[in-house]
Amino acid sequence: MADTQQPSDIARETLRQLALRRTPPTPDNYRTLYHEIAGTAAAETFPERALKALSAGLPRATQEQMRFARQIDTAVGEGSWDAIKATLTELLNKTAAAPPNWSGLIRDLLSQYEARHAGTTPAKKREALEHVLAASGTPDILFTRLQSLVRNWAQGIAAEGALTDAAAPGAAAGGAPAADGRPISAELQELLAQLLVNTLSVLLGDTPELNKEAAGLAADIRAAATAEQIAAFTGRLKKFSYRLQFVAEDQAELRGALLHLLQLIIENISELVVDDRWLQGQVSVVRELVGQPLSLRQLDDVERRMKDLIYKQSNLKRNLSDAQERLKAMLASFVDRLADFASTTGEYHERIGVCADKISKSNDITELSDVLDVVMQETRTVQLAAQRSRDELLEMRARVQEAEQEVARLQDELAQTSEMVRHDTLTGALNRKGMDEAIEREVGRARRRNSAMCVAMLDIDNFKRINDSFGHDVGDQALVHLAQVVRETLRPQDTLARYGGEEFVIILADTALDDAVNAMVRVQRELTRKFFMHRNEKLLITFSCGVAELGAEEAPPGAIKRADQAMYLAKRAGKNRVVAA
């Protein structure tokens, strides 16, 4: 082989050898021959795309299957064959393990079914068993739920009858008698009805059948006046509770599957775009969201921030596409001009050939004069065409350079816009990611200087009422007003971050606890002095605040948690106040 050391030389030699050997230029053949020429060992590439497609098709019907699929996804994302091997080994070991002991479970089930348990009749046992059999979609789920049912029977299900057995003495007059003759409190009946109607109806929005049954149970408990009616209600409530448990398990599995699907989208979204930087900011935000316990406040905050960011990026992307289209049009014009120039020179060569024939056949000098005139005219025509093409090409080159500069500028602006996700686009304050970076810097500075540092957590009082009464746009304006007042009141070295929804975190550098409390009280006073105006109407905005001083060895999340707890103490104490942690 040729003595080639530079990668470009090796690549050139590889292409030459492929042609000489008449080997198909496939990626595998190129890789093998490249390493052969370079004298290096061919490294196996990790088939990430194929493994991700394989992982996406794995079953996820049970918790165990979902756990196994998540382990495979993580291993593929890390590009680790060792992790994939460990996961497959674990799966095979479990497969080789002893299968579920159905015979023992059935024996225990029959034994507990025939045994007598206080407060549990054979009819209730049969009803519970029928519900378990109907609601279990896979053998693994059925085995687990039957085990739980047998265990409950063995421990005594009389405790489930506490709704009727544990009625308080001295119940209010008008309460219905329980199954054992003791009265059940009318207040308890009403509380059960409210629980069924007001609370469970929200949780059962996706299951109309159970929602309707909850409303029926609420009506029955309100109307119950005899022991027989209470006993009938108790049986229906137990049946309902079994079905409710299975619905909760199904919803938990569905939530887990949706989160996993979202994680797959995040991991593969970079493959859907040409420039990975374009979605770097959005992917970072969604990854942070998925990695935390979900809440409506977090989702609302991210949705608001992402809408504005996506709108800005769509405009930049459109401008970038327009610049690229202009560049393509200029290149097409360049090709057309070359074709015209080639056509002109082709005609010139043909006519010069005709003139040459005439010169060779001429016998008179006057004939040569006519031929020379034609040659001069054609040469002049070609000269003018060449000069015109040169001028057009120079102009086109200048336009191409301008387009390239515009594309580069838009790409840089697009990348900078993606970095804006460290700031909240509504209020201009830092977001959670920006806050984490800022608090890390301030903690390092405080510990180097051995100085105090405090963290304040504030939450706008009655913010939901503002949204409900005036609309979300006014609520957004109130958030902007609060952020502006805080920035104007505090020092330049203090940092404001939007923690989520109507909650804000303030990092107070070089500040002791008492001084931090006084600073936040000063912000409260300034906020009451600078009214928030909506349609010439003054709206008073107040907030409750908790302040915590960072301990010597305390991590920042610990101080934020203590400030959050102090803030809730301020809420319970009457709102519009500052409490030190």
Coordinates of C-alpha atoms in Angstrom, one line a residue:
M1 CA 0.0 0.0 0.0
A2 CA 1.0 3.6 -0.5
D3 CA 2.6 5.4 2.4
T4 CA -0.3 7.6 3.3
Q5 CA -0.5 9.3 6.7
Q6 CA -2.9 12.2 6.2
P7 CA -6.6 11.3 6.5
S8 CA -7.3 13.0 3.1
D9 CA -4.6 10.9 1.5
I10 CA -6.0 7.8 3.0
A11 CA -9.5 8.7 1.8
R12 CA -8.2 9.4 -1.7
E13 CA -6.3 6.1 -1.8
T14 CA -9.3 4.3 -0.5
L15 CA -11.5 5.6 -3.4
R16 CA -8.7 4.7 -5.9
Q17 CA -8.4 1.1 -4.5
L18 CA -12.2 0.7 -4.6
A19 CA -12.2 1.6 -8.3
L20 CA -9.1 -0.6 -9.0
R21 CA -10.6 -3.6 -7.2
R22 CA -14.0 -3.0 -8.8
T23 CA -15.5 -3.2 -5.3
P24 CA -19.0 -1.7 -4.7
P25 CA -18.6 1.6 -2.9
T26 CA -20.8 0.7 0.1
P27 CA -20.1 2.2 3.6
D28 CA -18.9 -1.1 4.9
N29 CA -16.5 -1.7 2.0
Y30 CA -15.2 1.8 2.3
R31 CA -14.7 1.5 6.1
T32 CA -12.9 -1.9 5.8
L33 CA -10.6 -0.7 3.0
Y34 CA -9.9 2.6 4.8
H35 CA -8.7 0.9 7.9
E36 CA -6.7 -1.6 5.8
I37 CA -4.8 1.3 4.1
A38 CA -4.4 3.2 7.3
G39 CA -3.2 0.1 9.2
T40 CA -5.7 0.6 12.0
A41 CA -8.2 -1.7 13.5
A42 CA -11.8 -1.2 12.3
A43 CA -14.0 -0.1 15.1
E44 CA -17.5 -1.3 15.1
T45 CA -20.0 1.5 14.9
F46 CA -22.9 1.5 17.4
P47 CA -26.2 0.9 15.6
E48 CA -28.1 3.5 17.6
R49 CA -30.8 4.1 15.0
A50 CA -31.6 0.5 14.5
L51 CA -31.6 -0.2 18.3
K52 CA -33.9 2.7 18.9
A53 CA -36.3 1.4 16.4
L54 CA -36.1 -2.0 18.0
S55 CA -36.7 -0.5 21.5
A56 CA -39.7 1.5 20.3
G57 CA -41.4 -1.8 19.3
L58 CA -40.9 -3.5 22.7
P59 CA -44.1 -4.3 24.6
R60 CA -45.0 -2.1 27.5
A61 CA -48.2 -3.6 28.8
T62 CA -46.9 -4.3 32.4
Q63 CA -44.8 -2.4 34.8
E64 CA -42.0 -5.0 34.4
Q65 CA -42.1 -4.7 30.6
M66 CA -42.0 -0.9 30.9
R67 CA -39.0 -1.1 33.3
F68 CA -37.1 -3.4 30.9
A69 CA -37.9 -1.1 27.9
R70 CA -36.7 2.0 29.9
Q71 CA -33.4 0.2 30.7
I72 CA -32.9 -0.7 27.0
D73 CA -33.7 2.9 26.0
T74 CA -31.2 4.3 28.5
A75 CA -28.5 1.8 27.4
V76 CA -29.1 2.7 23.7
G77 CA -29.0 6.4 24.5
E78 CA -25.6 5.9 26.3
G79 CA -24.3 3.7 23.4
S80 CA -23.3 1.1 26.0
W81 CA -23.2 -2.6 24.9
D82 CA -22.4 -3.5 28.5
A83 CA -25.6 -2.0 29.8
I84 CA -27.6 -3.7 27.0
K85 CA -25.9 -7.0 27.9
A86 CA -26.7 -6.5 31.6
T87 CA -30.4 -5.8 30.9
L88 CA -30.8 -8.8 28.6
T89 CA -29.0 -11.0 31.1
E90 CA -31.4 -9.8 33.8
L91 CA -34.4 -10.5 31.6
L92 CA -33.2 -14.0 30.7
N93 CA -32.5 -14.8 34.3
K94 CA -36.0 -13.8 35.2
T95 CA -37.4 -15.8 32.3
A96 CA -35.4 -18.8 33.5
A97 CA -36.6 -18.3 37.1
A98 CA -39.5 -20.3 38.5
P99 CA -42.9 -19.2 37.0
P100 CA -45.6 -17.8 39.3
N101 CA -46.8 -20.3 41.7
W102 CA -50.4 -20.5 40.5
S103 CA -51.2 -23.7 42.3
G104 CA -50.2 -22.3 45.6
L105 CA -52.1 -19.1 44.9
I106 CA -55.3 -21.0 43.9
R107 CA -55.0 -23.2 47.0
D108 CA -54.7 -20.1 49.3
L109 CA -57.5 -18.4 47.4
L110 CA -59.9 -21.3 47.9
S111 CA -58.8 -21.6 51.5
Q112 CA -59.5 -17.9 52.3
Y113 CA -62.7 -17.9 50.2
E114 CA -64.2 -20.7 52.3
A115 CA -62.9 -19.3 55.6
R116 CA -65.0 -17.0 57.7
H117 CA -64.0 -13.4 58.1
A118 CA -65.7 -10.8 60.3
G119 CA -67.6 -8.3 58.2
T120 CA -67.0 -10.2 54.9
T121 CA -69.8 -12.4 53.5
P122 CA -69.3 -15.0 50.8
A123 CA -71.3 -12.8 48.5
K124 CA -68.9 -9.9 49.0
K125 CA -65.9 -12.2 48.4
R126 CA -67.4 -13.5 45.2
E127 CA -68.1 -9.9 44.1
A128 CA -64.5 -8.9 44.8
L129 CA -63.1 -11.9 43.0
E130 CA -65.3 -11.2 39.9
H131 CA -63.9 -7.6 39.8
V132 CA -60.3 -8.8 40.0
L133 CA -60.9 -11.3 37.2
A134 CA -62.6 -8.7 35.0
A135 CA -60.1 -5.9 35.5
S136 CA -56.9 -7.8 35.1
G137 CA -55.7 -7.7 31.5
T138 CA -52.5 -9.8 31.7
P139 CA -51.5 -13.0 33.7
D140 CA -48.9 -11.0 35.7
I141 CA -51.4 -8.4 36.7
L142 CA -54.0 -11.0 37.6
F143 CA -51.4 -12.9 39.7
T144 CA -50.4 -9.8 41.6
R145 CA -54.0 -8.7 42.2
L146 CA -55.1 -12.1 43.3
Q147 CA -52.2 -12.2 45.8
S148 CA -53.3 -8.8 47.1
L149 CA -56.9 -10.0 47.4
V150 CA -55.9 -13.2 49.3
R151 CA -53.6 -11.2 51.6
N152 CA -56.4 -8.8 52.4
W153 CA -58.8 -11.7 53.2
A154 CA -56.1 -13.3 55.4
Q155 CA -55.6 -10.0 57.3
G156 CA -59.3 -9.5 57.8
I157 CA -61.4 -7.2 55.7
A158 CA -63.5 -6.1 58.6
A159 CA -61.5 -2.9 58.6
E160 CA -63.1 -2.0 55.2
G161 CA -66.4 -1.8 57.0
A162 CA -65.2 1.2 59.0
L163 CA -67.6 3.4 57.2
T164 CA -70.4 1.8 59.1
D165 CA -68.7 0.4 62.1
A166 CA -66.8 3.5 63.2
A167 CA -69.6 5.9 63.5
A168 CA -69.0 8.4 66.3
P169 CA -71.2 8.3 69.4
G170 CA -73.6 11.0 69.8
A171 CA -74.3 11.5 66.1
A172 CA -76.5 14.3 65.0
A173 CA -80.2 13.7 65.0
G174 CA -81.4 12.7 61.6
G175 CA -78.5 10.4 61.0
A176 CA -79.3 7.0 59.6
P177 CA -78.8 3.8 61.6
A178 CA -75.9 1.7 60.6
A179 CA -76.1 -2.0 59.8
D180 CA -75.4 -2.9 63.5
G181 CA -78.1 -0.5 64.8
R182 CA -75.7 2.4 65.8
P183 CA -76.5 5.7 64.2
I184 CA -74.2 7.1 61.4
S185 CA -73.5 10.8 61.5
A186 CA -75.5 12.9 59.0
E187 CA -72.4 15.0 58.6
L188 CA -70.4 12.0 57.7
Q189 CA -73.0 11.1 55.1
E190 CA -72.8 14.5 53.6
L191 CA -69.0 14.4 53.6
L192 CA -69.0 11.1 51.8
A193 CA -71.4 12.5 49.2
Q194 CA -69.3 15.5 48.6
L195 CA -66.2 13.3 48.3
L196 CA -67.9 11.2 45.6
V197 CA -69.4 14.2 43.7
N198 CA -66.9 17.0 44.0
T199 CA -63.5 15.1 44.2
L200 CA -63.9 11.8 42.4
S201 CA -65.9 13.3 39.5
V202 CA -62.8 15.3 38.6
L203 CA -60.5 12.3 38.8
L204 CA -62.9 10.1 36.8
G205 CA -63.4 12.4 33.8
D206 CA -62.1 9.8 31.4
T207 CA -64.4 7.0 32.8
P208 CA -68.0 8.2 32.4
E209 CA -69.4 4.9 33.8
L210 CA -67.6 5.3 37.1
N211 CA -68.4 9.0 37.2
K212 CA -72.1 8.2 36.9
E213 CA -71.8 5.5 39.5
A214 CA -70.1 7.9 41.9
A215 CA -73.0 10.4 41.5
G216 CA -75.5 7.6 42.2
L217 CA -73.6 6.6 45.3
A218 CA -73.6 10.2 46.5
A219 CA -77.4 10.4 46.0
D220 CA -77.9 7.0 47.9
I221 CA -75.8 8.0 50.9
R222 CA -77.7 11.3 51.2
A223 CA -81.0 9.5 51.1
A224 CA -80.0 6.6 53.3
A225 CA -82.2 6.5 56.5
T226 CA -82.3 2.8 57.5
A227 CA -79.9 0.1 58.3
E228 CA -80.8 -1.8 55.2
Q229 CA -80.0 1.3 53.0
I230 CA -76.7 1.8 54.7
A231 CA -75.8 -1.9 54.3
A232 CA -76.7 -1.7 50.6
F233 CA -74.6 1.5 50.2
T234 CA -71.6 -0.1 52.0
G235 CA -71.6 -3.1 49.6
R236 CA -71.8 -0.8 46.5
L237 CA -69.1 1.4 47.9
K238 CA -66.7 -1.5 48.4
K239 CA -67.4 -2.7 44.8
F240 CA -66.8 0.9 43.6
S241 CA -63.5 1.1 45.6
Y242 CA -62.2 -2.0 43.9
R243 CA -63.0 -0.7 40.4
L244 CA -61.5 2.7 41.4
Q245 CA -58.2 1.0 42.5
F246 CA -57.9 -0.6 39.1
V247 CA -58.6 2.7 37.3
A248 CA -55.9 4.4 39.3
E249 CA -53.4 1.7 38.4
D250 CA -54.4 1.9 34.7
Q251 CA -54.0 5.7 34.8
A252 CA -50.6 5.4 36.4
E253 CA -49.4 3.0 33.7
L254 CA -50.9 5.3 31.0
R255 CA -49.0 8.3 32.5
G256 CA -45.8 6.3 32.6
A257 CA -46.2 5.2 29.0
L258 CA -46.9 8.8 27.8
L259 CA -43.8 10.1 29.6
H260 CA -41.8 7.3 28.0
L261 CA -43.2 8.3 24.6
L262 CA -42.2 11.9 25.3
Q263 CA -38.7 10.9 26.2
L264 CA -38.4 8.9 22.9
I265 CA -39.5 12.0 21.0
I266 CA -37.0 14.2 22.8
E267 CA -34.2 11.7 22.1
N268 CA -35.0 11.4 18.4
I269 CA -36.1 15.0 17.7
S270 CA -32.5 16.0 16.7
E271 CA -32.7 13.5 13.8
L272 CA -35.7 15.4 12.4
V273 CA -33.9 18.6 11.7
V274 CA -30.9 19.6 9.7
D275 CA -29.3 21.8 12.4
D276 CA -29.3 20.3 15.9
R277 CA -28.6 23.8 17.5
W278 CA -32.0 24.9 16.3
L279 CA -33.8 22.8 18.9
Q280 CA -31.2 22.7 21.6
G281 CA -33.0 25.2 23.8
Q282 CA -36.4 23.5 23.5
V283 CA -35.1 20.0 24.0
S284 CA -33.3 21.3 27.1
V285 CA -36.5 22.7 28.6
V286 CA -38.6 19.6 27.9
R287 CA -35.9 17.3 29.3
E288 CA -35.9 19.3 32.6
L289 CA -39.7 19.1 32.7
V290 CA -39.8 15.4 32.1
G291 CA -37.1 14.8 34.7
Q292 CA -39.2 16.5 37.5
P293 CA -42.6 15.5 39.0
L294 CA -45.2 17.0 36.7
S295 CA -47.5 19.7 37.8
L296 CA -50.0 21.9 35.9
R297 CA -48.0 25.0 37.0
Q298 CA -44.8 23.7 35.4
L299 CA -46.6 22.7 32.2
D300 CA -48.3 26.1 31.9
D301 CA -45.0 27.9 32.5
V302 CA -43.1 25.9 29.9
E303 CA -46.0 26.1 27.4
R304 CA -46.0 29.9 27.7
R305 CA -42.3 30.2 27.3
M306 CA -42.1 27.8 24.4
K307 CA -44.9 29.5 22.4
D308 CA -43.1 32.8 22.3
L309 CA -39.7 31.1 21.6
I310 CA -41.1 28.9 18.8
Y311 CA -42.8 32.0 17.2
K312 CA -39.5 33.8 17.1
Q313 CA -37.6 30.8 15.8
S314 CA -40.2 30.2 13.1
N315 CA -39.7 33.7 11.8
L316 CA -35.9 33.3 11.8
K317 CA -36.2 29.9 10.2
R318 CA -38.4 31.3 7.4
N319 CA -35.9 34.1 6.8
L320 CA -33.1 31.5 6.7
S321 CA -35.1 29.5 4.2
D322 CA -35.7 32.6 2.0
A323 CA -32.0 33.3 2.0
Q324 CA -31.2 29.8 1.0
E325 CA -33.8 29.9 -1.8
R326 CA -32.2 33.2 -3.1
L327 CA -28.9 31.4 -3.1
K328 CA -30.3 28.5 -5.1
A329 CA -31.8 31.0 -7.6
M330 CA -28.5 32.7 -8.1
L331 CA -26.8 29.4 -8.7
A332 CA -29.4 28.5 -11.3
S333 CA -28.8 31.8 -13.0
F334 CA -25.1 31.1 -13.0
V335 CA -25.6 27.8 -14.7
D336 CA -27.9 29.3 -17.3
R337 CA -25.3 32.1 -18.0
L338 CA -22.6 29.4 -18.5
A339 CA -24.8 27.6 -20.9
D340 CA -25.5 30.7 -22.9
F341 CA -21.8 31.5 -23.0
A342 CA -21.0 28.0 -24.2
S343 CA -23.6 28.3 -26.9
T344 CA -22.1 31.6 -28.1
T345 CA -18.6 30.3 -28.2
G346 CA -19.8 27.2 -30.0
E347 CA -21.3 29.3 -32.8
Y348 CA -18.1 31.4 -32.9
H349 CA -16.0 28.2 -33.5
E350 CA -18.3 27.1 -36.3
R351 CA -18.2 30.5 -38.1
I352 CA -14.4 30.7 -37.7
G353 CA -14.2 27.2 -39.3
V354 CA -16.2 28.4 -42.2
C355 CA -14.0 31.4 -42.6
A356 CA -10.9 29.2 -42.5
D357 CA -12.3 27.1 -45.4
K358 CA -13.0 30.3 -47.4
I359 CA -9.4 31.5 -46.7
S360 CA -7.9 28.2 -47.9
K361 CA -10.0 28.3 -51.1
S362 CA -9.6 32.0 -51.9
N363 CA -7.7 33.1 -55.0
D364 CA -8.2 36.8 -54.7
I365 CA -7.2 39.2 -51.9
T366 CA -10.5 40.9 -52.1
E367 CA -12.2 37.7 -50.9
L368 CA -9.8 37.6 -48.0
S369 CA -10.8 41.1 -47.0
D370 CA -14.5 40.0 -46.7
V371 CA -13.5 37.0 -44.7
L372 CA -11.4 39.1 -42.3
D373 CA -14.4 41.4 -41.8
V374 CA -16.5 38.5 -40.8
V375 CA -13.8 37.2 -38.4
M376 CA -13.4 40.6 -36.8
Q377 CA -17.2 40.9 -36.3
E378 CA -17.6 37.5 -34.8
T379 CA -14.6 38.0 -32.5
R380 CA -16.0 41.3 -31.4
T381 CA -19.4 39.6 -30.6
V382 CA -17.7 36.9 -28.5
Q383 CA -15.6 39.5 -26.7
L384 CA -18.7 41.5 -25.8
A385 CA -20.5 38.3 -24.7
A386 CA -17.6 37.3 -22.6
Q387 CA -17.3 40.8 -21.0
R388 CA -21.1 40.8 -20.3
S389 CA -20.8 37.3 -18.7
R390 CA -17.8 38.4 -16.6
D391 CA -19.7 41.4 -15.3
E392 CA -22.8 39.3 -14.5
L393 CA -20.6 36.6 -12.8
L394 CA -18.9 39.3 -10.7
E395 CA -22.3 40.7 -9.7
M396 CA -23.6 37.2 -8.9
R397 CA -20.5 36.4 -6.8
A398 CA -21.2 39.6 -4.7
R399 CA -24.8 38.6 -4.3
V400 CA -23.8 35.1 -3.3
Q401 CA -21.4 36.5 -0.7
E402 CA -24.2 38.7 0.7
A403 CA -26.5 35.7 0.8
E404 CA -23.9 33.6 2.6
Q405 CA -23.4 36.4 5.2
E406 CA -27.1 36.6 5.7
V407 CA -27.4 32.9 6.2
A408 CA -24.6 32.9 8.7
R409 CA -26.2 35.9 10.5
L410 CA -29.5 34.2 10.7
Q411 CA -28.0 30.9 11.9
D412 CA -26.2 32.7 14.7
E413 CA -29.3 34.6 15.6
L414 CA -31.2 31.3 15.6
A415 CA -28.7 29.7 17.9
Q416 CA -28.8 32.8 20.2
T417 CA -32.6 32.6 20.3
S418 CA -32.4 29.0 21.5
E419 CA -30.2 30.1 24.3
M420 CA -33.0 32.5 25.4
V421 CA -34.6 29.5 27.2
R422 CA -32.5 30.5 30.2
H423 CA -34.8 33.5 30.6
D424 CA -38.5 33.7 31.1
T425 CA -39.8 35.4 28.0
L426 CA -42.8 36.9 29.7
T427 CA -41.2 38.6 32.7
G428 CA -37.5 38.7 31.6
A429 CA -36.5 37.0 34.9
L430 CA -34.3 33.9 34.8
N431 CA -36.1 30.6 34.5
R432 CA -35.4 27.4 36.5
K433 CA -32.3 26.5 34.4
G434 CA -30.9 30.1 34.6
M435 CA -31.7 30.2 38.3
D436 CA -29.8 27.0 38.9
E437 CA -26.7 28.4 37.2
A438 CA -27.0 31.8 39.0
I439 CA -27.4 30.2 42.5
E440 CA -24.5 28.0 41.8
R441 CA -22.3 31.0 41.0
E442 CA -23.6 32.9 44.1
V443 CA -23.1 30.0 46.4
G444 CA -19.5 29.6 45.2
R445 CA -18.8 33.3 45.6
A446 CA -20.4 33.4 49.1
R447 CA -18.3 30.4 50.4
R448 CA -15.1 31.8 49.0
R449 CA -15.7 35.1 50.7
N450 CA -17.3 33.5 53.8
S451 CA -20.3 35.8 53.5
A452 CA -24.0 35.2 54.0
M453 CA -26.5 34.5 51.3
C454 CA -30.3 34.3 51.5
V455 CA -33.0 32.9 49.2
A456 CA -36.5 34.3 49.1
M457 CA -39.5 32.5 47.7
L458 CA -42.6 34.6 47.0
D459 CA -46.0 33.7 45.6
I460 CA -48.7 36.2 44.4
D461 CA -51.7 36.1 46.7
N462 CA -55.1 35.1 45.1
F463 CA -53.5 34.9 41.6
K464 CA -56.1 32.4 40.4
R465 CA -58.8 34.9 41.2
I466 CA -57.1 37.5 39.0
N467 CA -57.0 35.0 36.1
D468 CA -60.6 34.0 36.6
S469 CA -61.9 37.5 37.0
F470 CA -59.9 39.4 34.4
G471 CA -58.4 36.7 32.1
H472 CA -55.0 35.2 31.6
D473 CA -53.7 38.2 29.7
V474 CA -54.2 40.4 32.7
G475 CA -52.6 37.8 34.9
D476 CA -49.5 37.9 32.6
Q477 CA -49.4 41.7 32.9
A478 CA -49.6 41.4 36.7
L479 CA -46.6 39.0 36.6
V480 CA -44.6 41.5 34.5
H481 CA -45.6 44.3 36.8
L482 CA -44.4 42.4 39.9
A483 CA -41.1 41.5 38.2
Q484 CA -40.5 45.1 37.3
V485 CA -41.2 46.4 40.8
V486 CA -38.9 43.7 42.3
R487 CA -36.1 44.7 40.0
E488 CA -36.5 48.4 40.6
T489 CA -36.6 47.9 44.4
L490 CA -33.7 45.4 45.0
R491 CA -30.0 45.9 44.4
P492 CA -28.4 45.2 41.0
Q493 CA -26.5 42.2 42.5
D494 CA -29.7 40.5 43.6
T495 CA -31.1 38.0 41.1
L496 CA -34.8 37.4 40.2
A497 CA -35.9 34.1 38.8
R498 CA -39.4 32.8 37.9
Y499 CA -39.8 29.5 39.7
G500 CA -43.0 28.5 38.0
G501 CA -46.5 30.0 37.6
E502 CA -46.9 32.9 40.0
E503 CA -43.9 31.9 42.2
F504 CA -40.6 33.7 42.1
V505 CA -37.2 33.1 43.7
I506 CA -34.9 36.0 44.7
I507 CA -31.2 35.3 45.4
L508 CA -29.9 37.9 47.8
A509 CA -26.1 38.0 47.8
D510 CA -24.0 39.2 50.8
T511 CA -27.2 39.5 52.9
A512 CA -28.0 38.2 56.4
L513 CA -31.4 36.8 57.2
D514 CA -32.8 39.9 59.0
D515 CA -31.6 42.1 56.2
A516 CA -33.2 39.8 53.6
V517 CA -36.5 39.9 55.5
N518 CA -36.4 43.7 55.6
A519 CA -35.6 43.8 51.9
M520 CA -38.6 41.7 51.0
V521 CA -40.9 43.8 53.3
R522 CA -39.6 46.8 51.4
V523 CA -40.6 45.2 48.1
Q524 CA -44.1 44.6 49.5
R525 CA -44.5 48.2 50.5
E526 CA -43.3 49.4 47.1
L527 CA -45.7 47.0 45.4
T528 CA -48.7 48.4 47.3
R529 CA -47.5 52.0 46.4
K530 CA -47.1 51.2 42.7
F531 CA -50.6 50.0 41.8
F532 CA -51.2 47.7 38.9
M533 CA -53.5 49.4 36.5
H534 CA -56.1 47.6 34.3
R535 CA -58.4 49.8 32.2
N536 CA -57.9 52.7 34.6
E537 CA -58.8 50.5 37.5
K538 CA -56.3 50.0 40.4
L539 CA -55.7 46.3 41.2
L540 CA -53.8 45.7 44.4
I541 CA -51.2 42.9 44.1
T542 CA -49.7 41.3 47.2
F543 CA -47.5 38.4 47.8
S544 CA -46.6 36.0 50.6
C545 CA -42.9 35.4 51.0
G546 CA -40.5 33.0 52.9
V547 CA -36.8 33.8 53.4
A548 CA -34.1 31.3 54.3
E549 CA -30.4 31.8 54.8
L550 CA -28.1 29.3 53.2
G551 CA -26.3 27.1 55.8
A552 CA -22.5 26.6 55.8
E553 CA -22.8 23.1 54.4
E554 CA -26.3 23.3 53.0
A555 CA -27.1 22.6 49.4
P556 CA -29.1 25.3 47.6
P557 CA -32.2 23.0 47.1
G558 CA -32.4 22.7 50.9
A559 CA -32.5 26.5 51.4
I560 CA -35.1 26.8 48.6
K561 CA -37.3 24.1 50.2
R562 CA -37.1 25.9 53.6
A563 CA -38.0 29.2 52.0
D564 CA -40.9 27.5 50.3
Q565 CA -42.2 26.1 53.6
A566 CA -41.9 29.5 55.2
M567 CA -43.8 31.0 52.3
Y568 CA -46.7 28.6 53.0
L569 CA -46.6 29.5 56.6
A570 CA -47.0 33.1 55.5
K571 CA -50.0 32.1 53.4
R572 CA -51.7 30.3 56.3
A573 CA -51.0 33.2 58.6
G574 CA -53.1 35.6 56.5
K575 CA -51.0 36.3 53.3
N576 CA -49.2 39.5 52.4
R577 CA -46.4 38.9 54.9
V578 CA -42.8 37.8 55.0
V579 CA -41.8 34.8 57.2
A580 CA -38.2 33.8 58.0
A581 CA -37.3 30.1 57.9

